Short mmCIF file of N, CA and C in Angstrom, two decimals:
data_model
loop_
_atom_site.label_atom_id
_atom_site.label_comp_id
_atom_site.label_asym_id
_atom_site.label_seq_id
_atom_site.Cartn_x
_atom_site.Cartn_y
_atom_site.Cartn_z
N MET A 1 4.85 2.33 1.76
CA MET A 1 6.05 2.95 1.25
C MET A 1 7.21 2.02 1.54
N ILE A 2 7.96 1.72 0.55
CA ILE A 2 9.20 0.97 0.72
C ILE A 2 10.33 1.97 0.53
N ARG A 3 11.18 2.08 1.53
CA ARG A 3 12.25 3.08 1.50
C ARG A 3 13.60 2.41 1.32
N ASP A 4 14.47 3.11 0.66
CA ASP A 4 15.85 2.67 0.48
C ASP A 4 16.74 3.64 1.23
N TYR A 5 16.88 3.42 2.52
CA TYR A 5 17.74 4.27 3.34
C TYR A 5 19.05 3.53 3.56
N GLN A 6 20.08 4.01 2.93
CA GLN A 6 21.38 3.39 3.09
C GLN A 6 22.12 4.06 4.22
N ALA A 7 22.47 3.28 5.21
CA ALA A 7 23.23 3.81 6.33
C ALA A 7 24.71 3.54 6.10
N ILE A 8 25.51 4.52 6.39
CA ILE A 8 26.95 4.34 6.30
C ILE A 8 27.43 3.91 7.68
N GLY A 9 28.15 2.82 7.72
CA GLY A 9 28.61 2.31 9.01
C GLY A 9 29.92 1.56 8.83
N CYS A 10 30.37 0.99 9.91
CA CYS A 10 31.62 0.24 9.92
C CYS A 10 31.32 -1.25 9.93
N THR A 11 32.21 -2.00 9.34
CA THR A 11 32.11 -3.45 9.37
C THR A 11 33.53 -4.02 9.34
N TRP A 12 33.66 -5.30 9.55
CA TRP A 12 34.96 -5.95 9.61
C TRP A 12 35.27 -6.68 8.30
N PHE A 13 36.49 -6.46 7.79
CA PHE A 13 37.01 -7.19 6.64
C PHE A 13 38.43 -7.62 6.98
N LEU A 14 38.88 -8.65 6.32
CA LEU A 14 40.27 -9.04 6.48
C LEU A 14 41.16 -7.93 5.95
N ARG A 15 42.30 -7.74 6.59
CA ARG A 15 43.24 -6.71 6.16
C ARG A 15 43.61 -6.95 4.70
N GLY A 16 43.52 -5.90 3.91
CA GLY A 16 43.84 -6.00 2.49
C GLY A 16 42.68 -6.47 1.63
N HIS A 17 41.56 -6.79 2.25
CA HIS A 17 40.40 -7.28 1.50
C HIS A 17 39.15 -6.43 1.76
N GLN A 18 39.37 -5.16 2.08
CA GLN A 18 38.23 -4.28 2.33
C GLN A 18 37.45 -4.07 1.03
N ARG A 19 36.15 -4.07 1.16
CA ARG A 19 35.29 -3.85 0.00
C ARG A 19 34.81 -2.42 -0.01
N LYS A 20 34.59 -1.91 -1.21
CA LYS A 20 33.94 -0.61 -1.37
C LYS A 20 32.48 -0.88 -1.68
N ILE A 21 31.62 -0.32 -0.87
CA ILE A 21 30.18 -0.51 -1.05
C ILE A 21 29.60 0.82 -1.51
N PRO A 22 29.15 0.89 -2.76
CA PRO A 22 28.66 2.17 -3.29
C PRO A 22 27.34 2.59 -2.66
N THR A 23 27.20 3.86 -2.44
CA THR A 23 25.93 4.45 -2.05
C THR A 23 25.72 5.67 -2.94
N TYR A 24 24.50 6.07 -3.09
CA TYR A 24 24.23 7.24 -3.93
C TYR A 24 23.83 8.44 -3.11
N GLY A 25 23.82 8.33 -1.80
CA GLY A 25 23.64 9.48 -0.93
C GLY A 25 22.26 10.09 -0.91
N GLN A 26 21.26 9.35 -1.33
CA GLN A 26 19.90 9.88 -1.34
C GLN A 26 18.95 8.87 -0.71
N HIS A 27 17.88 9.38 -0.13
CA HIS A 27 16.82 8.53 0.38
C HIS A 27 15.77 8.40 -0.72
N LYS A 28 15.62 7.22 -1.22
CA LYS A 28 14.64 6.95 -2.27
C LYS A 28 13.55 6.04 -1.72
N GLY A 29 12.43 6.04 -2.35
CA GLY A 29 11.35 5.17 -1.91
C GLY A 29 10.35 4.97 -3.04
N VAL A 30 9.46 4.05 -2.83
CA VAL A 30 8.41 3.79 -3.79
C VAL A 30 7.11 3.58 -3.01
N LYS A 31 6.04 4.09 -3.56
CA LYS A 31 4.73 3.95 -2.92
C LYS A 31 3.99 2.80 -3.60
N LEU A 32 3.65 1.79 -2.83
CA LEU A 32 2.94 0.64 -3.36
C LEU A 32 1.58 0.53 -2.70
N ILE A 33 0.57 0.25 -3.49
CA ILE A 33 -0.77 0.00 -2.99
C ILE A 33 -1.16 -1.38 -3.52
N GLY A 34 -1.66 -2.23 -2.64
CA GLY A 34 -1.96 -3.56 -3.11
C GLY A 34 -3.06 -4.26 -2.36
N THR A 35 -3.47 -5.38 -2.93
CA THR A 35 -4.48 -6.24 -2.32
C THR A 35 -3.93 -7.65 -2.23
N LEU A 36 -4.42 -8.37 -1.26
CA LEU A 36 -4.11 -9.79 -1.11
C LEU A 36 -5.43 -10.54 -1.05
N ASP A 37 -5.61 -11.46 -1.97
CA ASP A 37 -6.78 -12.33 -1.94
C ASP A 37 -6.43 -13.49 -1.03
N TYR A 38 -6.97 -13.50 0.17
CA TYR A 38 -6.58 -14.51 1.15
C TYR A 38 -7.03 -15.91 0.77
N GLU A 39 -7.99 -16.04 -0.13
CA GLU A 39 -8.44 -17.37 -0.55
C GLU A 39 -7.51 -17.99 -1.58
N THR A 40 -6.96 -17.16 -2.48
CA THR A 40 -6.12 -17.68 -3.57
C THR A 40 -4.65 -17.33 -3.41
N GLY A 41 -4.35 -16.35 -2.58
CA GLY A 41 -2.97 -15.88 -2.44
C GLY A 41 -2.56 -14.89 -3.52
N ARG A 42 -3.48 -14.53 -4.39
CA ARG A 42 -3.20 -13.59 -5.48
C ARG A 42 -2.94 -12.20 -4.92
N ILE A 43 -1.89 -11.57 -5.43
CA ILE A 43 -1.53 -10.22 -5.02
C ILE A 43 -1.64 -9.30 -6.23
N ILE A 44 -2.30 -8.18 -6.04
CA ILE A 44 -2.37 -7.14 -7.06
C ILE A 44 -1.67 -5.93 -6.47
N CYS A 45 -0.69 -5.41 -7.18
CA CYS A 45 0.10 -4.31 -6.64
C CYS A 45 0.25 -3.22 -7.70
N THR A 46 0.13 -1.99 -7.26
CA THR A 46 0.27 -0.83 -8.13
C THR A 46 1.31 0.11 -7.53
N GLU A 47 2.22 0.58 -8.36
CA GLU A 47 3.20 1.56 -7.92
C GLU A 47 2.68 2.95 -8.25
N GLU A 48 2.77 3.86 -7.30
CA GLU A 48 2.29 5.23 -7.48
C GLU A 48 3.41 6.22 -7.21
N GLY A 49 3.33 7.37 -7.84
CA GLY A 49 4.30 8.43 -7.59
C GLY A 49 4.06 9.12 -6.27
N ALA A 50 2.81 9.22 -5.88
CA ALA A 50 2.43 9.83 -4.60
C ALA A 50 1.29 9.02 -4.02
N TYR A 51 1.23 8.97 -2.71
CA TYR A 51 0.14 8.26 -2.05
C TYR A 51 -0.86 9.31 -1.59
N ASP A 52 -1.81 9.61 -2.47
CA ASP A 52 -2.81 10.63 -2.17
C ASP A 52 -4.19 10.08 -2.50
N ALA A 53 -5.21 10.91 -2.33
CA ALA A 53 -6.59 10.46 -2.54
C ALA A 53 -6.82 9.99 -3.97
N ALA A 54 -6.22 10.66 -4.94
CA ALA A 54 -6.39 10.25 -6.34
C ALA A 54 -5.80 8.86 -6.57
N ALA A 55 -4.64 8.59 -5.99
CA ALA A 55 -4.02 7.27 -6.12
C ALA A 55 -4.88 6.21 -5.43
N PHE A 56 -5.43 6.55 -4.27
CA PHE A 56 -6.28 5.61 -3.54
C PHE A 56 -7.56 5.32 -4.33
N LEU A 57 -8.13 6.34 -4.96
CA LEU A 57 -9.32 6.14 -5.78
C LEU A 57 -9.01 5.22 -6.97
N ARG A 58 -7.86 5.42 -7.62
CA ARG A 58 -7.46 4.53 -8.72
C ARG A 58 -7.34 3.08 -8.22
N PHE A 59 -6.78 2.93 -7.02
CA PHE A 59 -6.64 1.62 -6.41
C PHE A 59 -8.01 0.97 -6.17
N LEU A 60 -8.96 1.74 -5.64
CA LEU A 60 -10.30 1.21 -5.39
C LEU A 60 -10.98 0.79 -6.69
N GLU A 61 -10.86 1.64 -7.71
CA GLU A 61 -11.47 1.33 -9.01
C GLU A 61 -10.86 0.07 -9.62
N ARG A 62 -9.54 -0.06 -9.52
CA ARG A 62 -8.87 -1.25 -10.05
C ARG A 62 -9.31 -2.49 -9.28
N THR A 63 -9.43 -2.36 -7.97
CA THR A 63 -9.86 -3.50 -7.16
C THR A 63 -11.24 -3.98 -7.59
N LEU A 64 -12.15 -3.05 -7.85
CA LEU A 64 -13.49 -3.43 -8.33
C LEU A 64 -13.44 -4.11 -9.69
N ARG A 65 -12.56 -3.63 -10.57
CA ARG A 65 -12.42 -4.27 -11.88
C ARG A 65 -11.89 -5.70 -11.74
N GLU A 66 -10.93 -5.89 -10.84
CA GLU A 66 -10.32 -7.20 -10.66
C GLU A 66 -11.26 -8.18 -9.96
N TYR A 67 -12.13 -7.66 -9.09
CA TYR A 67 -13.07 -8.49 -8.33
C TYR A 67 -14.49 -7.95 -8.53
N PRO A 68 -15.09 -8.16 -9.70
CA PRO A 68 -16.39 -7.56 -10.00
C PRO A 68 -17.56 -8.18 -9.24
N THR A 69 -17.39 -9.38 -8.70
CA THR A 69 -18.49 -10.03 -7.98
C THR A 69 -18.06 -10.33 -6.56
N GLY A 70 -19.04 -10.52 -5.69
CA GLY A 70 -18.75 -10.88 -4.31
C GLY A 70 -18.45 -9.67 -3.45
N LYS A 71 -18.10 -9.94 -2.21
CA LYS A 71 -17.79 -8.88 -1.25
C LYS A 71 -16.29 -8.64 -1.20
N ILE A 72 -15.93 -7.40 -0.93
CA ILE A 72 -14.54 -7.01 -0.74
C ILE A 72 -14.43 -6.43 0.66
N VAL A 73 -13.54 -6.97 1.46
CA VAL A 73 -13.32 -6.48 2.81
C VAL A 73 -11.95 -5.83 2.86
N MET A 74 -11.90 -4.60 3.35
CA MET A 74 -10.63 -3.89 3.47
C MET A 74 -10.43 -3.45 4.90
N VAL A 75 -9.21 -3.59 5.37
CA VAL A 75 -8.83 -3.07 6.68
C VAL A 75 -7.95 -1.86 6.40
N LEU A 76 -8.41 -0.68 6.80
CA LEU A 76 -7.71 0.57 6.53
C LEU A 76 -7.13 1.12 7.81
N ASP A 77 -6.10 1.93 7.67
CA ASP A 77 -5.42 2.47 8.86
C ASP A 77 -5.89 3.86 9.25
N ASN A 78 -7.03 4.29 8.73
CA ASN A 78 -7.64 5.57 9.10
C ASN A 78 -6.83 6.78 8.62
N ALA A 79 -6.05 6.61 7.58
CA ALA A 79 -5.32 7.73 6.99
C ALA A 79 -6.31 8.72 6.37
N ARG A 80 -5.91 9.97 6.26
CA ARG A 80 -6.81 11.01 5.72
C ARG A 80 -7.32 10.68 4.33
N ILE A 81 -6.46 10.07 3.51
CA ILE A 81 -6.89 9.79 2.14
C ILE A 81 -8.01 8.77 2.08
N HIS A 82 -8.16 7.96 3.11
CA HIS A 82 -9.23 6.96 3.13
C HIS A 82 -10.60 7.60 3.35
N HIS A 83 -10.61 8.86 3.79
CA HIS A 83 -11.87 9.58 4.06
C HIS A 83 -11.97 10.87 3.25
N ALA A 84 -11.08 11.05 2.28
CA ALA A 84 -11.03 12.30 1.52
C ALA A 84 -12.33 12.56 0.75
N LYS A 85 -12.61 13.82 0.50
CA LYS A 85 -13.82 14.20 -0.25
C LYS A 85 -13.85 13.54 -1.62
N LEU A 86 -12.70 13.39 -2.24
CA LEU A 86 -12.63 12.76 -3.56
C LEU A 86 -13.12 11.31 -3.52
N ILE A 87 -12.95 10.64 -2.41
CA ILE A 87 -13.30 9.23 -2.28
C ILE A 87 -14.78 9.03 -1.95
N GLN A 88 -15.41 10.00 -1.32
CA GLN A 88 -16.78 9.84 -0.81
C GLN A 88 -17.80 9.43 -1.86
N PRO A 89 -17.84 10.05 -3.05
CA PRO A 89 -18.83 9.62 -4.05
C PRO A 89 -18.65 8.14 -4.44
N PHE A 90 -17.42 7.70 -4.57
CA PHE A 90 -17.16 6.30 -4.91
C PHE A 90 -17.68 5.38 -3.81
N LEU A 91 -17.41 5.72 -2.56
CA LEU A 91 -17.85 4.89 -1.44
C LEU A 91 -19.37 4.84 -1.35
N LYS A 92 -20.03 5.98 -1.58
CA LYS A 92 -21.50 6.01 -1.53
C LYS A 92 -22.10 5.19 -2.67
N GLU A 93 -21.52 5.32 -3.85
CA GLU A 93 -22.03 4.59 -5.01
C GLU A 93 -21.90 3.08 -4.83
N ASN A 94 -20.86 2.64 -4.14
CA ASN A 94 -20.60 1.21 -3.99
C ASN A 94 -20.91 0.68 -2.60
N ALA A 95 -21.52 1.50 -1.75
CA ALA A 95 -21.81 1.07 -0.37
C ALA A 95 -22.78 -0.10 -0.37
N GLY A 96 -22.46 -1.08 0.44
CA GLY A 96 -23.36 -2.21 0.60
C GLY A 96 -23.26 -3.27 -0.46
N SER A 97 -22.94 -2.88 -1.70
CA SER A 97 -22.91 -3.87 -2.76
C SER A 97 -21.58 -4.61 -2.82
N ALA A 98 -20.50 -3.91 -2.56
CA ALA A 98 -19.20 -4.56 -2.71
C ALA A 98 -18.29 -4.39 -1.51
N TRP A 99 -18.47 -3.31 -0.76
CA TRP A 99 -17.45 -2.93 0.21
C TRP A 99 -17.87 -3.13 1.65
N HIS A 100 -16.95 -3.58 2.41
CA HIS A 100 -17.03 -3.47 3.86
C HIS A 100 -15.64 -3.04 4.28
N SER A 101 -15.52 -1.90 4.89
CA SER A 101 -14.20 -1.45 5.32
C SER A 101 -14.22 -1.19 6.80
N SER A 102 -13.07 -1.31 7.38
CA SER A 102 -12.93 -1.08 8.81
C SER A 102 -11.73 -0.17 9.02
N SER A 103 -11.87 0.76 9.95
CA SER A 103 -10.77 1.69 10.21
C SER A 103 -9.69 1.07 11.07
N SER A 104 -10.02 0.01 11.79
CA SER A 104 -9.00 -0.60 12.63
C SER A 104 -9.25 -2.09 12.74
N LEU A 105 -8.19 -2.84 12.85
CA LEU A 105 -8.30 -4.29 12.91
C LEU A 105 -9.12 -4.78 14.09
N PRO A 106 -8.92 -4.25 15.31
CA PRO A 106 -9.75 -4.74 16.42
C PRO A 106 -11.25 -4.56 16.17
N THR A 107 -11.64 -3.46 15.54
CA THR A 107 -13.05 -3.23 15.22
C THR A 107 -13.53 -4.27 14.22
N ALA A 108 -12.69 -4.58 13.24
CA ALA A 108 -13.08 -5.54 12.22
C ALA A 108 -13.27 -6.93 12.80
N LEU A 109 -12.54 -7.25 13.85
CA LEU A 109 -12.61 -8.58 14.43
C LEU A 109 -13.70 -8.73 15.48
N SER A 110 -14.26 -7.61 15.95
CA SER A 110 -15.26 -7.70 17.02
C SER A 110 -16.66 -7.93 16.47
#
């Protein structure tokens, strides 16, 4: 999630040269899901309206389309959507052939 939280605060300007800095008074954000190919530096990024199991499933399906051969390694943060019932059939169908995921970085490195 990338958030746009504008804080109102004080700053210094020369007398007579104060600037007006517009704010819209709302906290806005965008949900991004992406991959980084560490061998090529290629980034694939998708913007979603909500970060839920359906969005995560779309992300997994897109990742398989973009990388149809070889192994895919993902480091996940153990969020509920990573283990949601909606995701389980996809993970079972693709287990062993394409995916290796880890719930935490230390586990992945050991």
